[in-house]
PDB file of C-alpha atoms in Angstrom:
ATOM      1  CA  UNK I  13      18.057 225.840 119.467  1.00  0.00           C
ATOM      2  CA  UNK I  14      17.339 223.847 116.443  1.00  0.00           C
ATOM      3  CA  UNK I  15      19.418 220.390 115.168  1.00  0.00           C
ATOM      4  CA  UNK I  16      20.075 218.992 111.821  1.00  0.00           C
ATOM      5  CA  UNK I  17      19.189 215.722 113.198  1.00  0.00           C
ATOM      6  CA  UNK I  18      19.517 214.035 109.673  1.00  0.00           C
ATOM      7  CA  UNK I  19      23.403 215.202 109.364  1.00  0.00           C
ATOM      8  CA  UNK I  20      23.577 214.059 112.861  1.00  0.00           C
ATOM      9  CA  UNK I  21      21.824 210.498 111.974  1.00  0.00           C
ATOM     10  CA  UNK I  22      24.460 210.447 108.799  1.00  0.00           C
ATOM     11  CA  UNK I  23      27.687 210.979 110.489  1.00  0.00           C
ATOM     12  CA  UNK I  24      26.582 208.895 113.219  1.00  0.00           C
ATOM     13  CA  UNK I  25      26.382 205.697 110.952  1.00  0.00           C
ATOM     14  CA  UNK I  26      29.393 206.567 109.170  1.00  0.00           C
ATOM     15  CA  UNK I  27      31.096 207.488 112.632  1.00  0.00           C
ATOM     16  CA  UNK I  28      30.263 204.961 114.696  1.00  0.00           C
ATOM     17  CA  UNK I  29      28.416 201.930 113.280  1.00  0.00           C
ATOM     18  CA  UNK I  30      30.659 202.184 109.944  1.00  0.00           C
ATOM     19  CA  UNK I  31      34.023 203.063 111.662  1.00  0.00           C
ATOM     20  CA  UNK I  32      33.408 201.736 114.699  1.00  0.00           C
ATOM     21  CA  UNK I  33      35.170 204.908 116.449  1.00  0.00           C
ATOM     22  CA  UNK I  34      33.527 206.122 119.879  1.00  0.00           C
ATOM     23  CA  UNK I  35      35.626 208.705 121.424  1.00  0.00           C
ATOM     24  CA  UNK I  36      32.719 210.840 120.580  1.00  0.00           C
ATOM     25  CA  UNK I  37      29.624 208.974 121.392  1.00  0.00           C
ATOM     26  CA  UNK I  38      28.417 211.932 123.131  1.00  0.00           C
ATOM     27  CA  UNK I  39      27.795 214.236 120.188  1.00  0.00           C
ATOM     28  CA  UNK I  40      25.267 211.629 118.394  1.00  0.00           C
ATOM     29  CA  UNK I  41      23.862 209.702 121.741  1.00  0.00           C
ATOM     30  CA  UNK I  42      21.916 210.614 124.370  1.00  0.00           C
ATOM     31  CA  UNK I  43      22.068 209.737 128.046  1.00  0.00           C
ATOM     32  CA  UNK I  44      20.532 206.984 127.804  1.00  0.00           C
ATOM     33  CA  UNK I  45      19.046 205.078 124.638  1.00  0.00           C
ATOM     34  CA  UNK I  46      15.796 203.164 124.163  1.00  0.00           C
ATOM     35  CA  UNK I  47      15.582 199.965 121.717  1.00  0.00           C
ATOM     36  CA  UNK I  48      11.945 199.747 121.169  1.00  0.00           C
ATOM     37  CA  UNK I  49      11.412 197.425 118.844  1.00  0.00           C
ATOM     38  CA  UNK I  50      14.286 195.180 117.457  1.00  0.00           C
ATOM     39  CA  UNK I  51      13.531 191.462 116.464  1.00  0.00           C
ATOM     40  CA  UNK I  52      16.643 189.173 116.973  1.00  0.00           C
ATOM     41  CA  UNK I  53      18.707 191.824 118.575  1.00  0.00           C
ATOM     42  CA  UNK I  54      19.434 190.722 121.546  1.00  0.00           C
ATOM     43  CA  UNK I  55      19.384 194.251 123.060  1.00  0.00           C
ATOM     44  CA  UNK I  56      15.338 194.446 121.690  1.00  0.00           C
ATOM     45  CA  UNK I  57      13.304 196.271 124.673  1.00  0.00           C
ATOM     46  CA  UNK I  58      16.179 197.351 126.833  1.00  0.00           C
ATOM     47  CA  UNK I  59      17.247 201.004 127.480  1.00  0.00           C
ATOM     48  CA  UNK I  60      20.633 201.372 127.463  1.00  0.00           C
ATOM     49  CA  UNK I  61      23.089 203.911 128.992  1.00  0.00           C
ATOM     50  CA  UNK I  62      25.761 205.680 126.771  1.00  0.00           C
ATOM     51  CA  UNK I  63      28.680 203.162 128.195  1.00  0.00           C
ATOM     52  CA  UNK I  64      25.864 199.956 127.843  1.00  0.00           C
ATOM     53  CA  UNK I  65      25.108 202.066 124.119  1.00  0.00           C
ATOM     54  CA  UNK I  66      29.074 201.511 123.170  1.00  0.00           C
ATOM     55  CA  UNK I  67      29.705 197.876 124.546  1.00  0.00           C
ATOM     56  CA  UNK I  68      26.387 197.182 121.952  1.00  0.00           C
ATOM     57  CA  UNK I  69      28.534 198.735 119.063  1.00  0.00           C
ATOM     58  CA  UNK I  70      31.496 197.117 120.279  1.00  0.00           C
ATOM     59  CA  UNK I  71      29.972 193.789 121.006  1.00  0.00           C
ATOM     60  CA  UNK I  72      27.757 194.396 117.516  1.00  0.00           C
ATOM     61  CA  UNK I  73      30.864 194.748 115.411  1.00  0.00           C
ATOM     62  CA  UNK I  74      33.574 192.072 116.593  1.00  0.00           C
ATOM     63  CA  UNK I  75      32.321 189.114 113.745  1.00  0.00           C
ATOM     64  CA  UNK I  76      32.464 192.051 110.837  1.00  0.00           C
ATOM     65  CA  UNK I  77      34.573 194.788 111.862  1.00  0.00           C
ATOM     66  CA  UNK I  78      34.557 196.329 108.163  1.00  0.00           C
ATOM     67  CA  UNK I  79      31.007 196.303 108.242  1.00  0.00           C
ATOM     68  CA  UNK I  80      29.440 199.346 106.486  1.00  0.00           C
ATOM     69  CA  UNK I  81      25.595 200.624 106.665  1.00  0.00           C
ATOM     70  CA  UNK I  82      24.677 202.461 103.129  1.00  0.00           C
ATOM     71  CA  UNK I  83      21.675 204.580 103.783  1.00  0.00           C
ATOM     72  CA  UNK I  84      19.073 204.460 100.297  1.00  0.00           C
ATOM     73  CA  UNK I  85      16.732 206.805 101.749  1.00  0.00           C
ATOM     74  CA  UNK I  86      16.229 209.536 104.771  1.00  0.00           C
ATOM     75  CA  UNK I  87      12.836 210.727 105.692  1.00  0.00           C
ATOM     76  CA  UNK I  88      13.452 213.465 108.047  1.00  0.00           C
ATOM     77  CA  UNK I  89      10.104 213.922 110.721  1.00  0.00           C
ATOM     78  CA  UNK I  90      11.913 216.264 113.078  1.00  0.00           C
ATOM     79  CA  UNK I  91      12.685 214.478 116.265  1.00  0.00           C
ATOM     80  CA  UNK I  92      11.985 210.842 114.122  1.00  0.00           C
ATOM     81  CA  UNK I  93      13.967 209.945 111.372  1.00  0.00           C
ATOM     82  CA  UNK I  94      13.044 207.091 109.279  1.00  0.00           C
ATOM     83  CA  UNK I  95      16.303 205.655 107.264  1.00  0.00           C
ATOM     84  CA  UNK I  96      16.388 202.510 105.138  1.00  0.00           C
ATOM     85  CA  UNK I  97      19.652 201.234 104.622  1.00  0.00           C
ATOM     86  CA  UNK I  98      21.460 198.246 103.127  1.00  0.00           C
ATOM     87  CA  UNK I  99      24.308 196.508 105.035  1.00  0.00           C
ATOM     88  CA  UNK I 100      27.458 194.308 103.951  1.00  0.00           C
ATOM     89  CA  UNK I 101      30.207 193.002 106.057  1.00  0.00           C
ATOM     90  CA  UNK I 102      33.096 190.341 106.060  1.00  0.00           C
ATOM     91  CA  UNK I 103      31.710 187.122 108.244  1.00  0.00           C
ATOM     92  CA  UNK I 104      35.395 187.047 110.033  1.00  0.00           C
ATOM     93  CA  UNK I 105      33.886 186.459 113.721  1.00  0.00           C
ATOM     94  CA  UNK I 106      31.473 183.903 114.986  1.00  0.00           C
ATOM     95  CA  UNK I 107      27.660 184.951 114.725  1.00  0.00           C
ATOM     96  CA  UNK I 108      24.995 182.961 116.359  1.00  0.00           C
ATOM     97  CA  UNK I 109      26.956 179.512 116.132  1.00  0.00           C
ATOM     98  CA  UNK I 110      27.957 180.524 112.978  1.00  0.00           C
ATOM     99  CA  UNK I 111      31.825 180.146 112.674  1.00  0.00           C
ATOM    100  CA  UNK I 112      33.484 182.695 110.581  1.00  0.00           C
ATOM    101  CA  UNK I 113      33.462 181.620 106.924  1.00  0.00           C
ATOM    102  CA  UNK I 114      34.956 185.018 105.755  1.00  0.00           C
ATOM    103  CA  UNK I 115      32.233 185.424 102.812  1.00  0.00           C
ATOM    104  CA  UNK I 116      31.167 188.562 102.693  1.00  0.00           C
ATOM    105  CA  UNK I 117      26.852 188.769 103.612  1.00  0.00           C
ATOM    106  CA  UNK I 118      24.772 191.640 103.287  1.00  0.00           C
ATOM    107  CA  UNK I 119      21.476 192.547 104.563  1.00  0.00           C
ATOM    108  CA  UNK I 120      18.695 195.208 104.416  1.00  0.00           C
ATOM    109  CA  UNK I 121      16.300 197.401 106.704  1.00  0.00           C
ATOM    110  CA  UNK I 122      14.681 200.548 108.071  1.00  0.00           C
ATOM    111  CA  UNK I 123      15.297 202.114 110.872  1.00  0.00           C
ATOM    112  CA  UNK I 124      13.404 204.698 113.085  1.00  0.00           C
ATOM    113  CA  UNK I 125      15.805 206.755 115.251  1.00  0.00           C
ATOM    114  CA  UNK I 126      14.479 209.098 117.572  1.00  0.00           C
ATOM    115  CA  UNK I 127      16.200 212.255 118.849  1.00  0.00           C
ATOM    116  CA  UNK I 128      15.655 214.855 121.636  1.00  0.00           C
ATOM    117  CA  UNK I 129      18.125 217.569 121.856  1.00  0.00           C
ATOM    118  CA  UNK I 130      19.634 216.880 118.761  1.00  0.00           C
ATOM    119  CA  UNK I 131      21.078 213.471 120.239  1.00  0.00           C
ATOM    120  CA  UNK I 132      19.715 210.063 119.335  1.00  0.00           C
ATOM    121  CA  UNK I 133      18.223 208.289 122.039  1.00  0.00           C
ATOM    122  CA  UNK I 134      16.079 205.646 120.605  1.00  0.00           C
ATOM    123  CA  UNK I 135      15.560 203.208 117.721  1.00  0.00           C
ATOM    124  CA  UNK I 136      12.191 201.173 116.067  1.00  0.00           C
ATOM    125  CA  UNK I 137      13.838 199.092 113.585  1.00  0.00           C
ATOM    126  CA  UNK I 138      13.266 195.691 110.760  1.00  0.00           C
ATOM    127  CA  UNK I 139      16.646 194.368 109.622  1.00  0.00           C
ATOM    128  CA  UNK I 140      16.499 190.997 107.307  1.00  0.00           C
ATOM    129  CA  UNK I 141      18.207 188.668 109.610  1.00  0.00           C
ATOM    130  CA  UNK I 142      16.850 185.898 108.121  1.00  0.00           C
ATOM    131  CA  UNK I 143      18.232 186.321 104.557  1.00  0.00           C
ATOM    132  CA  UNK I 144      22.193 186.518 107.076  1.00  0.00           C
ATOM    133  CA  UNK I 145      20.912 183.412 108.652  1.00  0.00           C
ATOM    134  CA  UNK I 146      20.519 181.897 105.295  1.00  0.00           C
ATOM    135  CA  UNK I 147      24.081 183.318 103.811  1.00  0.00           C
ATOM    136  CA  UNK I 148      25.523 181.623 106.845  1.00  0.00           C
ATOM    137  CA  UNK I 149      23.621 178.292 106.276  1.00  0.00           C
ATOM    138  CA  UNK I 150      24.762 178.135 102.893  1.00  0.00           C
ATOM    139  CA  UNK I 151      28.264 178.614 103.917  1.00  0.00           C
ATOM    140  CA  UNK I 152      28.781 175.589 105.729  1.00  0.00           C
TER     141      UNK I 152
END
């Protein structure tokens, strides 16, 4: 059976990261799901189960629930998908000790995800926390 893991990867931002809807977790994420490389995530190096997956969206979203990923480019490897992406979000929630300023910061990165069965179950990702850190410095 073959996947179009890169439609899958696509509606899966735009799904769940973007929307923040998980009724259907289960069509994009595997069982379970390995972070394997994260900096400043505080999830970096643990594997997660699909519930433990959602309550990292959930948890993820709550300062900047109209967050929205915009992927710039897709390099499709099969069962590894590399994506860069810009993000920009509403700072309505607290982040890091950060109270909510509600300024809107933005951010950029690339992503690996990694899929087996057509289901992601594993990232390798660099995300510019330090230029948010420095939007929410300059806030206060």
């Amino acid at each position: 059976m073959t996947h179009d893991n890169s439609e899958t990867l696509r509606r899966f931002i735009e799904t769940v990261w973007n929307r923040g809807d998980l009724s259907n977790l289960g069509d994009f994420v595997g069982e379970s799901y390995e972070i394997r490389h994260d900096p400043g995530d505080p999830w970096d190096g643990k594997t997660l189960t699909r519930e433990g997956f959602a309550e990292r969206v959930r948890v993820s979203r709550a300062p900047c629930p109209d967050q929205a990923f915009a992927s710039v480019d897709m390099f499709d490897g099969g069962d590894r998908i590399a994506m860069t992406w810009t993000w920009r979000a509403t700072h309505l929630g607290e982040i890091a000790g950060f109270a909510p300023t509600g300024k809107t910061i933005k951010m950029s990165g690339a992503t690996v995800y990694f899929f087996k069965d057509g289901k992601i179950c594993g990232h390798w990702q660099i995300a510019d926390r330090l230029s948010v850190f420095r939007q929410l410095s300059a806030s206060g």
